[in-house]
C-alpha atoms as an extended CHARMM CRD file, in Angstrom:
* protein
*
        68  EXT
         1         1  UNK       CA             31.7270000000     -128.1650000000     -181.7960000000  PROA      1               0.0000000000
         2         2  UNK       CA             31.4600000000     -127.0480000000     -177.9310000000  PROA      2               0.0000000000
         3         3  UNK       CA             31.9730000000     -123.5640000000     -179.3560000000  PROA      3               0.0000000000
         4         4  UNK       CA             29.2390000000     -123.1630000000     -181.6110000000  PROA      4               0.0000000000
         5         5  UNK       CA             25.5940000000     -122.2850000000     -181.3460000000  PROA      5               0.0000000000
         6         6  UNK       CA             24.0820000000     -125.5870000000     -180.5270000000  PROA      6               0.0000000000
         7         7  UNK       CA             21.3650000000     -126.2760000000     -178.2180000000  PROA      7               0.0000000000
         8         8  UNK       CA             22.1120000000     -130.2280000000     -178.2870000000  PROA      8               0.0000000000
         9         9  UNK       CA             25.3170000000     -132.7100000000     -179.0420000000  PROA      9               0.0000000000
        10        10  UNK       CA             25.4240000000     -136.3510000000     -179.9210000000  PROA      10              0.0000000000
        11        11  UNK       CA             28.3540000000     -137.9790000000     -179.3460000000  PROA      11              0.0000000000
        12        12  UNK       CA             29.5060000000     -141.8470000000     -179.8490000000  PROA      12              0.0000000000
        13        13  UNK       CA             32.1340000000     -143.2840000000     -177.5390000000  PROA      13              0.0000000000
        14        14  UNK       CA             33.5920000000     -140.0520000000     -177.0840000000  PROA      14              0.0000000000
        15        15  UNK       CA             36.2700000000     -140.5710000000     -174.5640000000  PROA      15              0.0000000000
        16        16  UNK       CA             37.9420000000     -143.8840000000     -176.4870000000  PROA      16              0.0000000000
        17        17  UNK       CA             41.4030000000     -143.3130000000     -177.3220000000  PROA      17              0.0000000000
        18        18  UNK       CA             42.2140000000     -140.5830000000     -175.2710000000  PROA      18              0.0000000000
        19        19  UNK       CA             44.5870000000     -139.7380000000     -172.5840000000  PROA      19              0.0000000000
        20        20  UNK       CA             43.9480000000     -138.8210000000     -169.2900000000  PROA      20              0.0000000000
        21        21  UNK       CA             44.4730000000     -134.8120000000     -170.2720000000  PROA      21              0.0000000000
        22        22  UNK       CA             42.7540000000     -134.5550000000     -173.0930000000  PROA      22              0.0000000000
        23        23  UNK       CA             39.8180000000     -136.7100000000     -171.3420000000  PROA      23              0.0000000000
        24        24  UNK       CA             39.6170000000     -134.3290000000     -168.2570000000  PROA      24              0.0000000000
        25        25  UNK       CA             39.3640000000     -131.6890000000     -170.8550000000  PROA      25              0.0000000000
        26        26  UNK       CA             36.5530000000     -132.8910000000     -172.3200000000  PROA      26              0.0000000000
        27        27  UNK       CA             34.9380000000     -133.3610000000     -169.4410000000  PROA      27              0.0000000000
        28        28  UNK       CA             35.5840000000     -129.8730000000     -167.9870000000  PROA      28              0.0000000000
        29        29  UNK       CA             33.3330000000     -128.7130000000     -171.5630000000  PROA      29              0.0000000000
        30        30  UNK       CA             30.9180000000     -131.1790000000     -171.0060000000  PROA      30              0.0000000000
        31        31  UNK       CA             30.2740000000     -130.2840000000     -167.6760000000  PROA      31              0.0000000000
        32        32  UNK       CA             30.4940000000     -126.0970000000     -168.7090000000  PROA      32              0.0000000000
        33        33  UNK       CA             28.3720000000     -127.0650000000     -171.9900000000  PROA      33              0.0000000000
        34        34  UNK       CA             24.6730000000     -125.2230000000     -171.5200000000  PROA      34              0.0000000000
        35        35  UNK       CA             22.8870000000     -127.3820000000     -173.9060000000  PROA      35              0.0000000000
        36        36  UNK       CA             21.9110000000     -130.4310000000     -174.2760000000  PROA      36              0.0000000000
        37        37  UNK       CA             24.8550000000     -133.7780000000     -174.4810000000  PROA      37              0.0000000000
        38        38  UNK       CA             23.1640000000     -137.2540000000     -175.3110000000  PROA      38              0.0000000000
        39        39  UNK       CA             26.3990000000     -139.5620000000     -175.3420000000  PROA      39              0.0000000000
        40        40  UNK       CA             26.7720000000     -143.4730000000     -175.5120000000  PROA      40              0.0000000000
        41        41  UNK       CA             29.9030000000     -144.8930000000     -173.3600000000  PROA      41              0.0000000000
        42        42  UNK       CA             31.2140000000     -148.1430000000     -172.0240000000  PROA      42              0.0000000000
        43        43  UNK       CA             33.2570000000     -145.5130000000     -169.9340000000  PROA      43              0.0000000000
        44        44  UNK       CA             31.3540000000     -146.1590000000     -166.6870000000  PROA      44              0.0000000000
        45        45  UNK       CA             33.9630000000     -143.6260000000     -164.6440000000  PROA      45              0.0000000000
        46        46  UNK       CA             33.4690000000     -141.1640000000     -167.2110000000  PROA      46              0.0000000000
        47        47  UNK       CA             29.2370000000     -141.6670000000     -167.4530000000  PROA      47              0.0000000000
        48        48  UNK       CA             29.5570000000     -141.3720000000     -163.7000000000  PROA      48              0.0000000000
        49        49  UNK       CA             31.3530000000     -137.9560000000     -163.7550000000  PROA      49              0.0000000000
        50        50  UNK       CA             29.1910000000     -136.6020000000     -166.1770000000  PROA      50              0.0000000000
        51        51  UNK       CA             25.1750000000     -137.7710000000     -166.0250000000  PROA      51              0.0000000000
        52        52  UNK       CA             22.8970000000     -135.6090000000     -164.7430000000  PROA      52              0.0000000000
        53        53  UNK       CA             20.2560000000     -138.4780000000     -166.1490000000  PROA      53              0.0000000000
        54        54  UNK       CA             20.8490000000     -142.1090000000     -167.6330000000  PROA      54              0.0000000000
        55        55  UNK       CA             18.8470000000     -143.9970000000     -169.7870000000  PROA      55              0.0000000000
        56        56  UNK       CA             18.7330000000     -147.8170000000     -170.1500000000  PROA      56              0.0000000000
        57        57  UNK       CA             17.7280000000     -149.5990000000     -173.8520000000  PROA      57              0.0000000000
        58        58  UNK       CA             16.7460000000     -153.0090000000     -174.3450000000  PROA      58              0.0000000000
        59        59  UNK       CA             17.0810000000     -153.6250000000     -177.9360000000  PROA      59              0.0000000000
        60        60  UNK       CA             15.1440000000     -157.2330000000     -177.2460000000  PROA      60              0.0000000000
        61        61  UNK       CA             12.4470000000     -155.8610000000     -175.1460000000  PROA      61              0.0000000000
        62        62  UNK       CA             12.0850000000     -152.2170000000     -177.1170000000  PROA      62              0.0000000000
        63        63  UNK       CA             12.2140000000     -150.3020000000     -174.1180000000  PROA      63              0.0000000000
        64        64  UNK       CA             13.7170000000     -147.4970000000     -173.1480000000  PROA      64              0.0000000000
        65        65  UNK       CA             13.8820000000     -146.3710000000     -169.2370000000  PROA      65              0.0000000000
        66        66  UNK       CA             14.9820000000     -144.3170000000     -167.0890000000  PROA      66              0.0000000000
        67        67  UNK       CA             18.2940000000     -145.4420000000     -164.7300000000  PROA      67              0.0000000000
        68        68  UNK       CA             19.5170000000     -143.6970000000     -161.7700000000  PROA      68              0.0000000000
C-alpha cells in the first residue's frame, strides 16, 4: 500500500504485533510517505515518532480538537 498511487492512508492500530524491525520499518515509510497517514494508536512512543498533528475525540462530548 505505501507503494501505490495514494494521496491518503488509514490505518488501525498499525504497529500491534510487531517487532521492533519490522516496526522501525514502518516507520521509516511513514515518515518517507508524501501523502496523507490518518492512524489510530495506543502506541504513544510510536504516535510520538510519527505526528506531525494530533487530534483528540470525545465520543461523550462530540468533539473533535486539535492536541499538540
Amino acid at each position: 500500500m505505501f507503494l501505490g498511487t495514494y494521496n491518503i492512508l488509514l490505518l488501525d492500530e498499525q504497529s500491534n504485533f510487531l517487532d521492533i524491525h519490522t516496526l522501525e520499518v514502518l516507520e521509516h515509510f511513514m515518515l518517507a510517505y508524501k501523502g496523507t497517514i490518518i492512524f489510530v494508536t495506543h502506541d504513544q512512543t510510536f504516535m510520538e515518532r510519527i505526528v506531525e498533528m494530533k487530534f483528540d475525540i470525545d465520543p461523550v462530548k462530540r468533539i473533535i480538537k486539535p492536541d499538540m
